[in-house]
Coordinates of C-alpha atoms and ligand atoms in Angstrom, one line a residue:
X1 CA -33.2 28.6 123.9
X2 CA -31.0 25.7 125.3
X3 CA -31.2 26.3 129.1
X4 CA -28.8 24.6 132.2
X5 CA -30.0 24.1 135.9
X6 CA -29.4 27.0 137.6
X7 CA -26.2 26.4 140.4
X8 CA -28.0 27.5 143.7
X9 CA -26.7 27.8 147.3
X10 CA -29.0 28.0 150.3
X11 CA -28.0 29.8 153.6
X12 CA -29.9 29.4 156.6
X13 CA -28.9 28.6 160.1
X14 CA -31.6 26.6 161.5
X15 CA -30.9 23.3 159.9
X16 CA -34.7 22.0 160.5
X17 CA -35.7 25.1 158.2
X18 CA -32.4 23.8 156.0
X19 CA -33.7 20.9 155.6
X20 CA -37.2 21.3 154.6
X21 CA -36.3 24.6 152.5
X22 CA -33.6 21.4 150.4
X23 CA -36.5 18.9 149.9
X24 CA -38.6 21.7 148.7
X25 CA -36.0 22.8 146.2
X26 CA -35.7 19.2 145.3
X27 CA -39.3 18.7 144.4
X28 CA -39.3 21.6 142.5
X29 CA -36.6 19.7 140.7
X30 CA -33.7 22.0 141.6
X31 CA -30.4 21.0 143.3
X32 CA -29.1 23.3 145.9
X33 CA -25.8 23.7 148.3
X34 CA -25.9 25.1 152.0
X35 CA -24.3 27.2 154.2
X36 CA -24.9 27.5 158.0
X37 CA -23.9 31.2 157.9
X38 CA -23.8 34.5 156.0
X39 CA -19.8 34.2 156.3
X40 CA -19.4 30.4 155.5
X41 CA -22.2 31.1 152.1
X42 CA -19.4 33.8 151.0
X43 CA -16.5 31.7 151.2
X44 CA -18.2 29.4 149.2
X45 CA -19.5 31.4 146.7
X46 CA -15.4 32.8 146.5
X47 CA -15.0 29.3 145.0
X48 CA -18.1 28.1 143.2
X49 CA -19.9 29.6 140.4
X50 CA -23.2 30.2 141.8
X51 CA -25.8 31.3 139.7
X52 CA -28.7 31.9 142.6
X53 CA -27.7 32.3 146.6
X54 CA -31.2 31.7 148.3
X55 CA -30.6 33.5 152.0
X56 CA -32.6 33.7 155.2
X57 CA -32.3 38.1 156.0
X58 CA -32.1 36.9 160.1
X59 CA -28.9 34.9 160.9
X60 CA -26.4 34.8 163.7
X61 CA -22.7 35.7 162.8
X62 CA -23.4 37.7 159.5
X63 CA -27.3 38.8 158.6
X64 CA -28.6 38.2 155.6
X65 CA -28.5 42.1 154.1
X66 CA -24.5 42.1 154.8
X67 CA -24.0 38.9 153.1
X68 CA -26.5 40.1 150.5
X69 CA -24.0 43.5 149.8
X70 CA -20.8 41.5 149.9
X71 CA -21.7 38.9 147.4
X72 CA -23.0 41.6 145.0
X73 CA -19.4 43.6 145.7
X74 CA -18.0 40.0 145.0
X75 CA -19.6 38.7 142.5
X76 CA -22.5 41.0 140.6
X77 CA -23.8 38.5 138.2
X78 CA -25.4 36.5 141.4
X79 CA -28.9 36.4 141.9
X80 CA -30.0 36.8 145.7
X81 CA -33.4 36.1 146.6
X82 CA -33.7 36.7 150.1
X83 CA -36.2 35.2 153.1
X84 CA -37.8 37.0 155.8
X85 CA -40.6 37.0 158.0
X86 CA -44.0 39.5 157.4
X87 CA -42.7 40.9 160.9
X88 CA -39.3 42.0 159.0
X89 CA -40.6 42.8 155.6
X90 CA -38.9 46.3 155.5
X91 CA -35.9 44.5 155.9
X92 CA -36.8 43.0 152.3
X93 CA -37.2 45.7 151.0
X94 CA -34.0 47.4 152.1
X95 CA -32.6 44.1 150.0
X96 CA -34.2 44.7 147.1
X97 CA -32.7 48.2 146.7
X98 CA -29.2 47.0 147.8
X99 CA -29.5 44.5 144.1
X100 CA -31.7 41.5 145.5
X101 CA -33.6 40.2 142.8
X102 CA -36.6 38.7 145.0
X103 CA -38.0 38.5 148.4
X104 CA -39.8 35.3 149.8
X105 CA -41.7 35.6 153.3
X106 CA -41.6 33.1 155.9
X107 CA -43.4 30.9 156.3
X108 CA -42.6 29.9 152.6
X109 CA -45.6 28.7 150.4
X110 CA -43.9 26.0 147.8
X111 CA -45.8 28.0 144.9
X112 CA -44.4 31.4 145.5
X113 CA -41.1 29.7 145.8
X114 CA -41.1 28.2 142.5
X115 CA -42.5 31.2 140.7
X116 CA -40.0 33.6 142.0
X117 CA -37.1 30.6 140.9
X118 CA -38.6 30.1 137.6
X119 CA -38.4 34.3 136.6
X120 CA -35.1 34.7 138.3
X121 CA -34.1 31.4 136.2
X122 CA -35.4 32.9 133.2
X123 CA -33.6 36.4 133.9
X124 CA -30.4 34.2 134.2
X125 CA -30.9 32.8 131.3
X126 CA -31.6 35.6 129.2
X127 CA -28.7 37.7 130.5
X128 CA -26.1 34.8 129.8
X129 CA -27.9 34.8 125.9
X130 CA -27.3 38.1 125.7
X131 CA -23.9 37.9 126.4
X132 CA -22.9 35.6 124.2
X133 CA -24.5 37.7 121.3
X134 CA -22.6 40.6 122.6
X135 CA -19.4 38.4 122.7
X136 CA -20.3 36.9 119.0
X137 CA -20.9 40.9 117.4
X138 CA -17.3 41.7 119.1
X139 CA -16.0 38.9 117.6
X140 CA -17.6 39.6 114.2
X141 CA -16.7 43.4 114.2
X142 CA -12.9 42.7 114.9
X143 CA -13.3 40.2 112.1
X144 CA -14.8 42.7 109.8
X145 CA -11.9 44.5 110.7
X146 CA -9.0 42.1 110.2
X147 CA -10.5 41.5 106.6
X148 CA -10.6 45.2 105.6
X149 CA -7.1 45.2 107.0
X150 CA -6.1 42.0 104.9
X151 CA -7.5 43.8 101.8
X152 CA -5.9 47.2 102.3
X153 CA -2.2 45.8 102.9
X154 CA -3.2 42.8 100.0
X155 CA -4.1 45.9 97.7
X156 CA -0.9 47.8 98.5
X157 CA 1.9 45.6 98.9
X158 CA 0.1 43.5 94.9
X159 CA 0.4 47.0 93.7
X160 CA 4.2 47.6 94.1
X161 CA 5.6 44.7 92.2
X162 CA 2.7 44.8 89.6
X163 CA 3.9 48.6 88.9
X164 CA 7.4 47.1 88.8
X165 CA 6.4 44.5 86.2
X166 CA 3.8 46.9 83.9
X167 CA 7.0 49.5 84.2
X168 CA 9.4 46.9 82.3
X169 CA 6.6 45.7 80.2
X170 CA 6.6 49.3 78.9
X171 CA 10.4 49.5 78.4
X172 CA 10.5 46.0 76.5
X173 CA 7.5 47.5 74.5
X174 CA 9.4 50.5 73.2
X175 CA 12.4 48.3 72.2
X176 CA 11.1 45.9 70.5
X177 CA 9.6 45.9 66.9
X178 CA 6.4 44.2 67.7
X179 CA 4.6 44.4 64.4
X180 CA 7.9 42.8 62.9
X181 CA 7.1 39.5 65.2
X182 CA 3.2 38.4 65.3
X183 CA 4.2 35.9 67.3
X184 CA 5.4 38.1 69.8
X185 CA 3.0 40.6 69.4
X186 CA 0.6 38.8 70.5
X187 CA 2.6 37.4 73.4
X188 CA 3.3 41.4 74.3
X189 CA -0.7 41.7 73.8
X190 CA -1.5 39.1 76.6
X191 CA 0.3 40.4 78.7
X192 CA -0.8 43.9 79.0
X193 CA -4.7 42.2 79.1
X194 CA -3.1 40.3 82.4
X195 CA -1.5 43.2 83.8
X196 CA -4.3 45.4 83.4
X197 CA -6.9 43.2 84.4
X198 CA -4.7 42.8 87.6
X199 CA -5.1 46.8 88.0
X200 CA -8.3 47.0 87.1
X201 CA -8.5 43.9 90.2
X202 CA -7.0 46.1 93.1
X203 CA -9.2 49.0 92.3
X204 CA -12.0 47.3 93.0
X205 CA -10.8 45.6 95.9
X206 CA -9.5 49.1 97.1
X207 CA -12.6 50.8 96.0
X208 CA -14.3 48.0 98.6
X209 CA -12.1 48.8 101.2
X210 CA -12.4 52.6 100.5
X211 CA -15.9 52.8 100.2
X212 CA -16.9 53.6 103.4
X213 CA -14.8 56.8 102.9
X214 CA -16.5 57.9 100.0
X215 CA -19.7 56.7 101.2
X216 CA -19.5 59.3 104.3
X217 CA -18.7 62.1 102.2
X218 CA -21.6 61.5 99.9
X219 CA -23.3 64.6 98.7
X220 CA -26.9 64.0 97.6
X221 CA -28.8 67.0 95.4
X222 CA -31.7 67.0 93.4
X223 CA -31.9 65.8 89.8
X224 CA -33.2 63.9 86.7
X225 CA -32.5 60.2 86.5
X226 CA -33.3 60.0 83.1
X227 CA -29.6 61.9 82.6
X228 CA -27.4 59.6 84.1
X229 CA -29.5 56.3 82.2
X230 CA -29.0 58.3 79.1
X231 CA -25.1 58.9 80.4
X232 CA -24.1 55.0 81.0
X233 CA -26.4 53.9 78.2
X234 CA -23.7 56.1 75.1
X235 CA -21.0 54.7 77.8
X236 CA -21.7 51.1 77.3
X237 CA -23.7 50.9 73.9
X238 CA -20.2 50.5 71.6
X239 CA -19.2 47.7 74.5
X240 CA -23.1 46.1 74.2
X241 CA -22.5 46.1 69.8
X242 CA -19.2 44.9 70.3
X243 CA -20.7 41.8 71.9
X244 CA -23.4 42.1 69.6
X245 CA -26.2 42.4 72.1
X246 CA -29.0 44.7 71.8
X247 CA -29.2 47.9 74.2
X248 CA -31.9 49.8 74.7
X249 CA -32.3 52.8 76.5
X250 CA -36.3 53.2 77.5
X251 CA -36.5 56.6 78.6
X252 CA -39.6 58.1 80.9
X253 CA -41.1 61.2 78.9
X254 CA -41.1 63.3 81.7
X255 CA -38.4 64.1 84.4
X256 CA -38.0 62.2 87.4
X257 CA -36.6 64.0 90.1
X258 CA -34.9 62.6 92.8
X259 CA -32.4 63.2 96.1
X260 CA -29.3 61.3 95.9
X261 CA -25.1 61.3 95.1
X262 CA -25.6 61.9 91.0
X263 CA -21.9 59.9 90.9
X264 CA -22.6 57.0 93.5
X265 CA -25.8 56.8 91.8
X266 CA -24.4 56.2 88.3
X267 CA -21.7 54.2 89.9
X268 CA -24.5 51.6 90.8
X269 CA -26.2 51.8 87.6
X270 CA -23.3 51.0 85.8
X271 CA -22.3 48.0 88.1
X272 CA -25.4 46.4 87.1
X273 CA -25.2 47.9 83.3
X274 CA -21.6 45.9 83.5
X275 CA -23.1 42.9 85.2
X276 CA -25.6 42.6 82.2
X277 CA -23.3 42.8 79.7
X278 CA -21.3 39.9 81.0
X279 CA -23.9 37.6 81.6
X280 CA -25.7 37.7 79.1
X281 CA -24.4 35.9 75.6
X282 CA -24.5 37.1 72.2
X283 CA -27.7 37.7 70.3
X284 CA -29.0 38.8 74.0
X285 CA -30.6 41.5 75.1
X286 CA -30.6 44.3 77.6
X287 CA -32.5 47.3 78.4
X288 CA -32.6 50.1 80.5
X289 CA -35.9 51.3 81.6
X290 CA -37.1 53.9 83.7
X291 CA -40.5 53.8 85.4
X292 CA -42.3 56.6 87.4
X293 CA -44.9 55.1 89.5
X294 CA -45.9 59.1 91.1
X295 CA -48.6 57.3 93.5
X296 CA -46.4 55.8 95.2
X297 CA -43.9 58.5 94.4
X298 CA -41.6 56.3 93.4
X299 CA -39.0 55.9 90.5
X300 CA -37.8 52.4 88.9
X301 CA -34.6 52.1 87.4
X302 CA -34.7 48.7 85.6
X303 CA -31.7 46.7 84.0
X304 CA -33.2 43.6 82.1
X305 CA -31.0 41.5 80.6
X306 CA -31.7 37.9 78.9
X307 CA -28.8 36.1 80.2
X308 CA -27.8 33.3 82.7
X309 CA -29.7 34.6 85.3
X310 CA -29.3 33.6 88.7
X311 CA -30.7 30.4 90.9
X312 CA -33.5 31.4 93.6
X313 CA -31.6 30.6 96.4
X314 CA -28.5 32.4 95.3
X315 CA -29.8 35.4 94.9
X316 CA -29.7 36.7 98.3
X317 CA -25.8 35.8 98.5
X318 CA -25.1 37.9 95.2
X319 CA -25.0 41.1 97.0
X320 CA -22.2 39.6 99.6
X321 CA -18.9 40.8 99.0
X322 CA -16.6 38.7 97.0
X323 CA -19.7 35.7 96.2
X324 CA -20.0 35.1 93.0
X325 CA -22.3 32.3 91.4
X326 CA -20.5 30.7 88.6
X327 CA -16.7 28.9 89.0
X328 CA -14.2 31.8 89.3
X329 CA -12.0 29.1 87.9
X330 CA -14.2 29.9 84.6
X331 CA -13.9 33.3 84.1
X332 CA -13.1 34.9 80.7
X333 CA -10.4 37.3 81.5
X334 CA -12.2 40.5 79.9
X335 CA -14.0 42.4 82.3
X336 CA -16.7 43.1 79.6
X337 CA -16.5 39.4 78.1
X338 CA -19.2 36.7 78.0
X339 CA -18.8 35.3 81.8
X340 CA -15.8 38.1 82.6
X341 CA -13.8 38.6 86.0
X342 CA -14.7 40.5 88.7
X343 CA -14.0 40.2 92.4
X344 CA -17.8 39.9 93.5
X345 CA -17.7 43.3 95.1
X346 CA -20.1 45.1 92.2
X347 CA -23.3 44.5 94.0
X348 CA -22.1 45.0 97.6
X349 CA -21.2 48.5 96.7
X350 CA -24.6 49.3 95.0
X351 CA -26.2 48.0 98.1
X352 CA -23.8 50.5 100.1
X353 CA -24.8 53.2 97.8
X354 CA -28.7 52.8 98.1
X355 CA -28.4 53.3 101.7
X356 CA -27.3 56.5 101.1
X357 CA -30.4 57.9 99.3
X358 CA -33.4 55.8 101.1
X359 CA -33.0 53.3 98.2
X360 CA -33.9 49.7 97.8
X361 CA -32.9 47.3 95.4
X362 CA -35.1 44.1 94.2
X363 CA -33.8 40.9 91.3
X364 CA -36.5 39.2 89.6
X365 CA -34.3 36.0 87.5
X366 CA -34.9 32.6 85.9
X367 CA -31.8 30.5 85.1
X368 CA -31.3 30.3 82.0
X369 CA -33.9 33.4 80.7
X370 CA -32.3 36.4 82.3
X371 CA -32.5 38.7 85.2
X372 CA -34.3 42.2 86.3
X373 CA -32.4 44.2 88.8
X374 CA -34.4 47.5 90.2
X375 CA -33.0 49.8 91.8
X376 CA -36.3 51.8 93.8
X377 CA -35.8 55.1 94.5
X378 CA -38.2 58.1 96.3
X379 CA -39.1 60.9 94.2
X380 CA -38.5 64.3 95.3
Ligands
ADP1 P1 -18.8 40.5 89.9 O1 -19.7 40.9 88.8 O2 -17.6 41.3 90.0 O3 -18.6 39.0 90.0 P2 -21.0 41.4 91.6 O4 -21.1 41.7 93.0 O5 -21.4 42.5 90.7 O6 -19.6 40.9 91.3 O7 -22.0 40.2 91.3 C1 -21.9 39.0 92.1 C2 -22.3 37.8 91.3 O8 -23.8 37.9 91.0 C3 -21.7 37.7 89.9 O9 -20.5 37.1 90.0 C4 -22.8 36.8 89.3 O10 -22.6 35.4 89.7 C5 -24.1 37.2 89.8 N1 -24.7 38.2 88.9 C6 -24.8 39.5 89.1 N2 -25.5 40.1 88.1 C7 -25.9 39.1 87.3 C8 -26.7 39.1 86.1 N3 -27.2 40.2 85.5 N4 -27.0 37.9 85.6 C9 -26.5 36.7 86.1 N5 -25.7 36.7 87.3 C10 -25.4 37.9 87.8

């Protein structure tokens, strides 16, 4: 912690005492200002920004417990360690509950002195650290918020025009005689991939921006994993033998019950089913595996694939939203293709959705070999 001198003012009205109180202070290796008075030290500390007012509690003028109250009206975030003789210690202790931090008794001893400086230092110190973290999480929260507005206006205002354009790209498409013109055909078949990839682009960012929504209104019951594995694995096999990569499905025999959103949970399992498939070439392979582990009544859910995988010190960022490893520049523009387009949003949300069901999620991956992402889950 990077710390700064504290800014101290003295105030004491015998200016012997005054002096011998600054060359103290001074070997103790803190600089100090003085006041005569109670009423001179507030007018100063009006226009300085004093971190610690030392003050005698006996003093013509204005005594030390009034000045003591009015700088604390004035100016809360002062420090006031007061001075007083064992004669007047209950005045002291009528300080310390009107907000002084310390008491020193007269006649001072140079190590009490420095003790009682060094904690009230410290205090300052970790007060003004804790402000700036509470300044830095405002700042990030109103961030957070000015990028989920950026999304949700991006989302709506892309989506207007785009329906505009995919509207007349259905009214050329009924006009035309596309099979009459390859050419063209083909021309008309790009452009629906574009358009709909741009779709398929604002759902996810919406579904991002929406997914606190949805993750609020989650509703978790009890039921077999092994159902929605079987479920994604007959949605994606035709996709994984299009590509021709191998998919396997390997089932637990037995059920494995557990407590959590059965859609939010297949909506993770697919992310990563979908994540496989595109990173992993052809030839590849990928498998679904379910593991019971009732000892530590546990369930693993397992997609291994044998593709890119991902650099060690990447593999913490993969789960921000929008990071993605690779060059978007270099994405295929099938969501389903070898290296295909995405936003980067897919693991943010399956980290959103674990949350919901005391899940956990853990990536083994070797560039170059493949990747193993688990999701853990408790059994009921
Ligand atoms: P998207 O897939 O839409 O890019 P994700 O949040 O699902 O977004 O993934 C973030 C990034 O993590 C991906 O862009 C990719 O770089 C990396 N990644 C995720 N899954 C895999 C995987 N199975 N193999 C290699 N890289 C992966």
């Amino acid at each position: 912690m990077e710390t700064k001198e504290p800014h101290i003012l003295l105030i004491e009205d015998e200016p012997d005492v005054r002096e011998s109180y600054i060359s103290m202070l001074d070997m103790l290796g803190y600089n100090a200002d003085t006041a005569e008075n109670g009423m001179e030290g507030l007018q100063k500390v009006m226009s300085n920004n004093y971190d610690i007012v030392i003050t005698d509690l006996n003093m013509p003028v204005m005594n030390g417990l009034e000045t003591l109250m009015r700088i604390k009206k004035k100016a809360p975030q002062i420090e006031v360690i007061v001075m007083t003789g064992y004669a007047t210690i209950d005045n002291a202790i009528s300080a310390m509950k009107q907000g002084a931090f310390d008491y020193i008794t007269k006649p001072v001893s140079i190590e009490h002195v420095k003790i009682v400086l060094s904690k009230c230092h410290q205090q300052i110190e970790a007060h003004r650290e804790n402000k700036k973290l509470r300044d830095l999480n405002t700042r990030l929260s109103e961030l957070n918020e000015l990028k989920d507005k950026f999304i949700t206006i991006t989302t709506h205002e892309i989506r207007t025009p785009l329906a505009v354009l995919k509207g007349y790209y259905e009214l050329i498409d009924l006009q035309i005689d596309r099979k009459a013109d390859p050419e063209l055909d083909e021309y008309m078949e790009i452009m629906s991939g574009t358009i709909q990839e741009m779709i398929e682009m604002l759902d996810s960012m919406h579904d991002l921006s929406n997914f606190d929504k949805a993750i609020r209104e989650y509703k978790n019951s009890e039921f077999d994993v092994n159902k929605i594995l079987e479920s994604v694995y007959k949605e994606f096999k035709v996709l994984f033998d299009q590509r021709n990569i191998s998919f396997y499905l390997s089932p637990e025999n037995e059920s494995a019950i557990v407590n959590a959103d059965p859609a939010l949970l297949k909506r993770a399992i697919r992310e990563l089913t979908q994540n496989a498939l595109k990173f992993t070439d052809k030839e590849g392979t990928v498998t679904l595996h379910l593991k019971k582990i009732p000892l530590k009544n546990k369930v693993f859910l397992m997609v291994e694939d044998t593709g890119i995988g991902i650099p060690a010190h990447k593999i913490d960022l993969i789960f921000e939203p929008f990071y993605e490893v690779q060059d978007v520049m270099y994405h295929s523009s099938s969501k389903t293709g070898f290296m295909g387009g995405g936003i980067g949003v897919g693991l943010s949300l399956v980290r959103e959705i674990l949350n919901t069901c005391a899940g956990e999620i853990a990536v083994e991956s070797s560039p170059g070999k493949g990747s193993t992402f688990t999701i853990i889950l408790p059994l009921s």
